Amino acid sequence: MSYLSQIENGLRDPDALFARARAVQQQSYGKRIFVRGLVEISNICKNDCYYCGIRRSNAQVSRYRLTAEQVLAACRHGYALGLRSFVLQGGEDGALADGWLCRLVTDIKKNCPDCAVTLSLGERSADSYAALKRAGADRYLLRHESADPDHYALLHPPELSLSTRLDCLRQLKQVGFAVGAGMMVGSPGQTLEHLAADLALLEQLQPKMVGIGPFLPQHDTPFGDRPSGDLTLTLVMVALTRLLLPNALLPATTALATLHPNGRGMAVLAGANVVMPNLSPPEVRGSYALYDNKASTGLESVEALEQLALWAESLGYRLDTSRGDPCL
């Protein structure tokens, strides 16, 4: 059956699809939801992506860049709470040079033994990726956003291309990272055929992680007046990705929690198995505004780990704060 037909069938009977995805999820990982502490290290970005609230031409954003000491303190705090997996995410900030990042990764590994470090810092050179891997980083998340070149061009300025993004993903795999891809669902101009192409690309790439969330508008961007992505379609894509990649780590994304109060739980019941509460200093969390009304408090914050555990139990799952490495 074609990927397009699978999407269409999933939309006709989503509950049956979610049940199949949940069975595969539990076969691979049991009833565990892995926890990653998220540190948003900079909202400065050289790019001008049309959907992103931290695009360089948005003058309304209060810009920040955490110091190495702040990032390390956030990871130490998470480590003391029992977390053994951290995600450092940021815009493509030119000040985040290889030397600075490599020292930071090495220091995190030294201060937080047996932890895993995931980076999500955009397109960099092959030499940069290799240096970061040597410094001790374990995983790298770089969402492809759209597998169709024309649709990719609709979402991004001319200096960015799908071919470059795919080259980066291949380079990341070559240097030994556990690689993550992913896409928005419901982005402007997107069709079901585009989403079918996304699934075909994921089959080809075989990433260890896939971040899938709905498109959410940010009012200071060219797409600020566009509607949000559809909840059911997003969950269908999560479920189909679980069936396609049984051993992948699939986050129940903050975007889903922003779109719907129960979005994160619905994603878990559709095959997702990762949550990423925010470890960033509280005073900057509101400034990492990729889209409007981004959830960064309550269950989205690391301060709520106990409540998060109760939430997982309410779904019939349990939190797992280990490294949570992907199954082979």
Short mmCIF file of C-alpha atoms in Angstrom, two decimals:
data_model
loop_
_atom_site.label_atom_id
_atom_site.label_comp_id
_atom_site.label_asym_id
_atom_site.label_seq_id
_atom_site.Cartn_x
_atom_site.Cartn_y
_atom_site.Cartn_z
CA MET A 1 0.00 0.00 0.00
CA SER A 2 1.35 3.45 -0.90
CA TYR A 3 2.16 5.94 1.82
CA LEU A 4 -0.58 8.21 0.53
CA SER A 5 -3.12 5.40 0.91
CA GLN A 6 -1.85 4.69 4.42
CA ILE A 7 -2.40 8.33 5.40
CA GLU A 8 -5.88 8.36 3.88
CA ASN A 9 -6.80 5.09 5.60
CA GLY A 10 -5.44 6.40 8.88
CA LEU A 11 -7.62 9.46 8.64
CA ARG A 12 -10.68 7.28 7.99
CA ASP A 13 -10.06 5.08 11.05
CA PRO A 14 -7.46 6.77 13.28
CA ASP A 15 -8.26 4.73 16.40
CA ALA A 16 -7.42 1.45 14.69
CA LEU A 17 -4.16 2.94 13.42
CA PHE A 18 -3.26 4.29 16.87
CA ALA A 19 -3.87 0.88 18.43
CA ARG A 20 -1.50 -0.77 15.93
CA ALA A 21 1.16 1.88 16.53
CA ARG A 22 0.80 1.54 20.29
CA ALA A 23 1.31 -2.21 20.06
CA VAL A 24 4.53 -1.72 18.07
CA GLN A 25 5.70 1.01 20.45
CA GLN A 26 5.23 -1.28 23.45
CA GLN A 27 6.86 -4.22 21.69
CA SER A 28 9.98 -2.11 21.14
CA TYR A 29 10.14 -0.14 24.39
CA GLY A 30 7.47 -1.40 26.77
CA LYS A 31 5.29 1.12 28.54
CA ARG A 32 8.12 3.60 29.03
CA ILE A 33 8.18 7.31 28.27
CA PHE A 34 11.74 8.62 28.12
CA VAL A 35 12.54 12.04 29.57
CA ARG A 36 15.05 14.46 28.04
CA GLY A 37 15.93 17.72 29.74
CA LEU A 38 15.69 20.49 27.11
CA VAL A 39 18.03 23.49 27.28
CA GLU A 40 17.31 26.20 24.70
CA ILE A 41 20.76 27.73 24.55
CA SER A 42 20.21 30.62 22.10
CA ASN A 43 17.35 32.21 20.19
CA ILE A 44 19.71 34.07 17.86
CA CYS A 45 19.52 32.74 14.31
CA LYS A 46 21.10 33.76 11.02
CA ASN A 47 18.27 32.17 9.03
CA ASP A 48 14.99 33.76 7.98
CA CYS A 49 12.65 30.76 7.71
CA TYR A 50 9.16 32.01 6.96
CA TYR A 51 7.43 30.01 9.72
CA CYS A 52 9.84 30.56 12.61
CA GLY A 53 9.42 33.14 15.35
CA ILE A 54 13.17 33.48 15.95
CA ARG A 55 13.94 34.22 12.29
CA ARG A 56 16.62 36.87 11.95
CA SER A 57 14.30 39.61 10.64
CA ASN A 58 11.91 39.40 13.59
CA ALA A 59 12.82 42.52 15.54
CA GLN A 60 10.18 41.84 18.19
CA VAL A 61 12.09 38.95 19.81
CA SER A 62 14.08 39.55 22.98
CA ARG A 63 17.31 37.84 21.98
CA TYR A 64 19.49 35.86 24.38
CA ARG A 65 22.42 33.47 24.39
CA LEU A 66 23.13 31.40 27.48
CA THR A 67 26.64 31.26 28.85
CA ALA A 68 28.42 27.93 29.12
CA GLU A 69 28.04 28.22 32.88
CA GLN A 70 24.26 28.63 32.56
CA VAL A 71 23.95 25.61 30.28
CA LEU A 72 26.12 23.51 32.55
CA ALA A 73 24.15 24.61 35.62
CA ALA A 74 20.89 23.62 33.89
CA CYS A 75 22.26 20.16 33.09
CA ARG A 76 23.58 19.72 36.61
CA HIS A 77 20.15 20.62 37.93
CA GLY A 78 18.53 18.04 35.67
CA TYR A 79 21.14 15.46 36.62
CA ALA A 80 20.39 16.00 40.31
CA LEU A 81 16.73 15.33 39.52
CA GLY A 82 17.70 12.01 37.96
CA LEU A 83 17.79 12.92 34.27
CA ARG A 84 20.46 11.22 32.19
CA SER A 85 19.62 12.71 28.79
CA PHE A 86 19.91 16.34 27.74
CA VAL A 87 19.01 18.18 24.53
CA LEU A 88 20.80 21.42 23.66
CA GLN A 89 18.69 23.30 21.12
CA GLY A 90 19.24 26.68 19.52
CA GLY A 91 19.06 28.84 16.45
CA GLU A 92 21.89 28.90 13.95
CA ASP A 93 23.85 31.37 16.04
CA GLY A 94 27.29 32.15 14.62
CA ALA A 95 28.68 32.69 18.11
CA LEU A 96 28.14 29.03 18.92
CA ALA A 97 31.54 28.15 17.50
CA ASP A 98 32.94 24.64 17.40
CA GLY A 99 35.51 25.25 20.14
CA TRP A 100 32.92 26.70 22.53
CA LEU A 101 30.43 23.92 21.86
CA CYS A 102 33.00 21.15 22.10
CA ARG A 103 34.23 22.41 25.46
CA LEU A 104 30.63 22.66 26.64
CA VAL A 105 29.78 19.10 25.59
CA THR A 106 32.96 17.79 27.23
CA ASP A 107 32.15 19.65 30.45
CA ILE A 108 28.59 18.30 30.51
CA LYS A 109 29.89 14.77 30.07
CA LYS A 110 32.45 15.31 32.84
CA ASN A 111 29.95 16.80 35.28
CA CYS A 112 27.07 14.50 34.40
CA PRO A 113 28.59 11.03 34.01
CA ASP A 114 26.68 8.39 32.04
CA CYS A 115 24.43 11.00 30.39
CA ALA A 116 23.55 11.33 26.71
CA VAL A 117 23.81 14.70 24.94
CA THR A 118 21.66 15.52 21.94
CA LEU A 119 22.35 18.64 19.86
CA SER A 120 19.82 20.47 17.71
CA LEU A 121 21.73 23.41 16.30
CA GLY A 122 20.94 23.38 12.60
CA GLU A 123 23.12 23.10 9.54
CA ARG A 124 26.87 23.06 10.17
CA SER A 125 29.90 21.81 8.26
CA ALA A 126 30.96 18.16 8.14
CA ASP A 127 34.09 19.11 10.11
CA SER A 128 31.93 20.74 12.77
CA TYR A 129 29.76 17.66 13.12
CA ALA A 130 32.84 15.45 13.39
CA ALA A 131 34.36 17.68 16.08
CA LEU A 132 31.15 17.67 18.11
CA LYS A 133 30.97 13.89 17.90
CA ARG A 134 34.58 13.58 19.08
CA ALA A 135 33.80 15.91 21.98
CA GLY A 136 31.23 13.40 23.21
CA ALA A 137 27.86 14.42 21.73
CA ASP A 138 25.71 11.37 21.11
CA ARG A 139 22.75 12.45 19.00
CA TYR A 140 21.84 15.21 16.60
CA LEU A 141 18.34 16.33 15.66
CA LEU A 142 17.92 18.14 12.34
CA ARG A 143 14.34 18.16 11.10
CA HIS A 144 14.07 18.00 7.33
CA GLU A 145 10.68 19.88 7.47
CA SER A 146 9.61 18.79 3.96
CA ALA A 147 10.86 16.09 1.61
CA ASP A 148 9.56 17.95 -1.45
CA PRO A 149 12.04 20.52 -2.84
CA ASP A 150 9.35 22.93 -4.05
CA HIS A 151 7.46 22.79 -0.77
CA TYR A 152 10.73 23.20 1.14
CA ALA A 153 11.40 26.32 -0.95
CA LEU A 154 7.95 27.68 -0.08
CA LEU A 155 8.84 27.52 3.62
CA HIS A 156 12.40 28.85 3.45
CA PRO A 157 14.37 31.73 1.90
CA PRO A 158 16.36 31.05 -1.28
CA GLU A 159 19.68 30.55 0.51
CA LEU A 160 18.34 27.40 2.17
CA SER A 161 17.71 24.21 0.20
CA LEU A 162 16.46 20.71 0.82
CA SER A 163 19.57 19.27 -0.83
CA THR A 164 21.82 20.98 1.70
CA ARG A 165 19.62 19.79 4.56
CA LEU A 166 19.78 16.21 3.32
CA ASP A 167 23.56 16.45 2.88
CA CYS A 168 23.82 17.51 6.52
CA LEU A 169 21.72 14.56 7.65
CA ARG A 170 23.95 12.16 5.71
CA GLN A 171 27.10 13.77 7.12
CA LEU A 172 25.73 13.39 10.63
CA LYS A 173 25.17 9.69 10.06
CA GLN A 174 28.63 9.29 8.55
CA VAL A 175 30.40 10.69 11.63
CA GLY A 176 28.46 8.37 13.92
CA PHE A 177 25.63 10.40 15.41
CA ALA A 178 22.30 8.86 16.23
CA VAL A 179 20.39 11.12 13.86
CA GLY A 180 16.94 12.63 14.12
CA ALA A 181 14.82 14.06 11.30
CA GLY A 182 11.23 15.26 11.31
CA MET A 183 8.63 17.61 9.91
CA MET A 184 5.76 19.95 10.57
CA VAL A 185 2.26 18.76 9.72
CA GLY A 186 -0.09 21.30 8.19
CA SER A 187 2.53 23.82 7.12
CA PRO A 188 1.46 26.30 4.41
CA GLY A 189 1.13 24.67 1.01
CA GLN A 190 1.48 21.13 2.34
CA THR A 191 -0.56 18.32 0.81
CA LEU A 192 -1.06 14.69 1.76
CA GLU A 193 1.27 13.85 -1.12
CA HIS A 194 3.98 15.90 0.57
CA LEU A 195 3.47 13.96 3.79
CA ALA A 196 3.67 10.70 1.85
CA ALA A 197 7.03 11.90 0.50
CA ASP A 198 8.12 12.60 4.08
CA LEU A 199 7.41 8.98 5.02
CA ALA A 200 9.34 7.76 1.98
CA LEU A 201 12.31 9.91 3.01
CA LEU A 202 12.17 8.58 6.57
CA GLU A 203 12.23 5.04 5.19
CA GLN A 204 15.34 5.94 3.20
CA LEU A 205 17.13 7.80 6.02
CA GLN A 206 16.26 5.34 8.81
CA PRO A 207 16.72 7.98 11.53
CA LYS A 208 16.88 6.99 15.19
CA MET A 209 14.63 9.90 16.21
CA VAL A 210 11.78 11.67 14.43
CA GLY A 211 10.26 14.92 15.67
CA ILE A 212 6.73 15.45 14.36
CA GLY A 213 4.51 18.33 15.38
CA PRO A 214 1.77 20.49 13.93
CA PHE A 215 2.52 23.75 12.19
CA LEU A 216 1.72 26.57 14.59
CA PRO A 217 1.75 30.19 13.40
CA GLN A 218 3.85 32.91 14.99
CA HIS A 219 2.30 36.34 14.54
CA ASP A 220 5.52 38.14 13.55
CA THR A 221 6.28 35.86 10.60
CA PRO A 222 5.03 35.83 6.98
CA PHE A 223 2.83 32.85 7.89
CA GLY A 224 1.44 34.45 11.03
CA ASP A 225 -2.13 34.44 9.73
CA ARG A 226 -2.15 30.81 8.57
CA PRO A 227 -4.20 28.15 10.41
CA SER A 228 -2.56 25.63 12.72
CA GLY A 229 -1.96 22.09 11.58
CA ASP A 230 -4.65 19.49 12.15
CA LEU A 231 -4.44 17.45 15.35
CA THR A 232 -5.69 14.16 13.93
CA LEU A 233 -3.46 14.34 10.85
CA THR A 234 -0.44 15.03 13.06
CA LEU A 235 -1.24 12.02 15.23
CA VAL A 236 -1.74 9.87 12.13
CA MET A 237 1.75 10.84 10.99
CA VAL A 238 3.18 9.95 14.42
CA ALA A 239 1.48 6.56 14.26
CA LEU A 240 2.57 5.80 10.70
CA THR A 241 6.13 6.76 11.59
CA ARG A 242 6.03 4.34 14.52
CA LEU A 243 4.91 1.54 12.19
CA LEU A 244 7.56 2.50 9.64
CA LEU A 245 10.38 2.82 12.21
CA PRO A 246 9.48 0.51 15.11
CA ASN A 247 12.63 1.31 17.09
CA ALA A 248 12.69 5.08 16.61
CA LEU A 249 12.41 7.52 19.49
CA LEU A 250 9.37 9.72 18.83
CA PRO A 251 8.78 12.81 20.99
CA ALA A 252 5.34 13.84 22.12
CA THR A 253 6.17 17.37 21.07
CA THR A 254 5.58 20.66 22.83
CA ALA A 255 3.80 21.83 19.69
CA LEU A 256 1.17 19.13 20.18
CA ALA A 257 0.79 20.14 23.83
CA THR A 258 0.34 23.72 22.65
CA LEU A 259 -2.23 22.78 20.02
CA HIS A 260 -4.40 20.71 22.38
CA PRO A 261 -4.45 20.37 26.19
CA ASN A 262 -4.21 16.58 25.88
CA GLY A 263 -2.02 16.61 22.77
CA ARG A 264 1.00 15.07 24.44
CA GLY A 265 -0.98 12.15 25.90
CA MET A 266 -2.73 11.57 22.59
CA ALA A 267 0.68 11.39 20.91
CA VAL A 268 1.88 8.74 23.39
CA LEU A 269 -1.23 6.68 22.66
CA ALA A 270 -0.45 7.07 18.95
CA GLY A 271 3.10 5.72 19.31
CA ALA A 272 5.29 8.52 20.73
CA ASN A 273 7.58 7.69 23.66
CA VAL A 274 9.66 10.76 24.56
CA VAL A 275 8.92 13.97 26.47
CA MET A 276 11.29 16.91 26.85
CA PRO A 277 10.53 19.15 29.84
CA ASN A 278 12.25 22.51 29.75
CA LEU A 279 15.47 22.94 31.76
CA SER A 280 16.29 26.43 30.45
CA PRO A 281 16.54 29.26 32.97
CA PRO A 282 12.92 30.36 33.60
CA GLU A 283 13.64 33.96 32.64
CA VAL A 284 14.42 33.04 29.00
CA ARG A 285 11.84 30.34 28.31
CA GLY A 286 9.29 32.77 26.93
CA SER A 287 11.83 34.20 24.48
CA TYR A 288 12.36 30.96 22.57
CA ALA A 289 9.16 31.74 20.70
CA LEU A 290 9.17 29.51 17.63
CA TYR A 291 5.39 29.86 17.48
CA ASP A 292 2.64 31.62 19.43
CA ASN A 293 1.59 30.45 22.91
CA LYS A 294 4.43 27.94 23.15
CA ALA A 295 4.01 25.81 26.25
CA SER A 296 7.02 26.11 28.59
CA THR A 297 5.46 25.88 32.05
CA GLY A 298 3.37 23.28 33.86
CA LEU A 299 4.06 19.79 32.55
CA GLU A 300 6.39 21.30 29.94
CA SER A 301 8.86 22.36 32.66
CA VAL A 302 11.37 20.26 34.55
CA GLU A 303 9.96 21.59 37.82
CA ALA A 304 6.91 19.38 37.22
CA LEU A 305 8.64 15.98 37.07
CA GLU A 306 6.44 14.55 39.82
CA GLN A 307 3.28 15.70 38.05
CA LEU A 308 4.71 14.39 34.78
CA ALA A 309 5.16 10.97 36.40
CA LEU A 310 1.53 11.02 37.53
CA TRP A 311 0.47 12.02 34.02
CA ALA A 312 2.39 9.06 32.58
CA GLU A 313 0.75 6.72 35.08
CA SER A 314 -2.68 8.03 34.08
CA LEU A 315 -1.93 6.78 30.56
CA GLY A 316 -0.74 3.39 31.82
CA TYR A 317 2.94 4.24 31.29
CA ARG A 318 5.91 5.15 33.46
CA LEU A 319 8.61 7.76 33.11
CA ASP A 320 12.13 6.57 32.35
CA THR A 321 14.87 9.11 33.15
CA SER A 322 17.74 6.96 31.85
CA ARG A 323 19.77 7.75 28.73
CA GLY A 324 17.00 6.08 26.75
CA ASP A 325 19.18 4.99 23.86
CA PRO A 326 17.39 3.94 20.67
CA CYS A 327 16.91 0.22 20.15
CA LEU A 328 19.15 -1.27 17.51
#
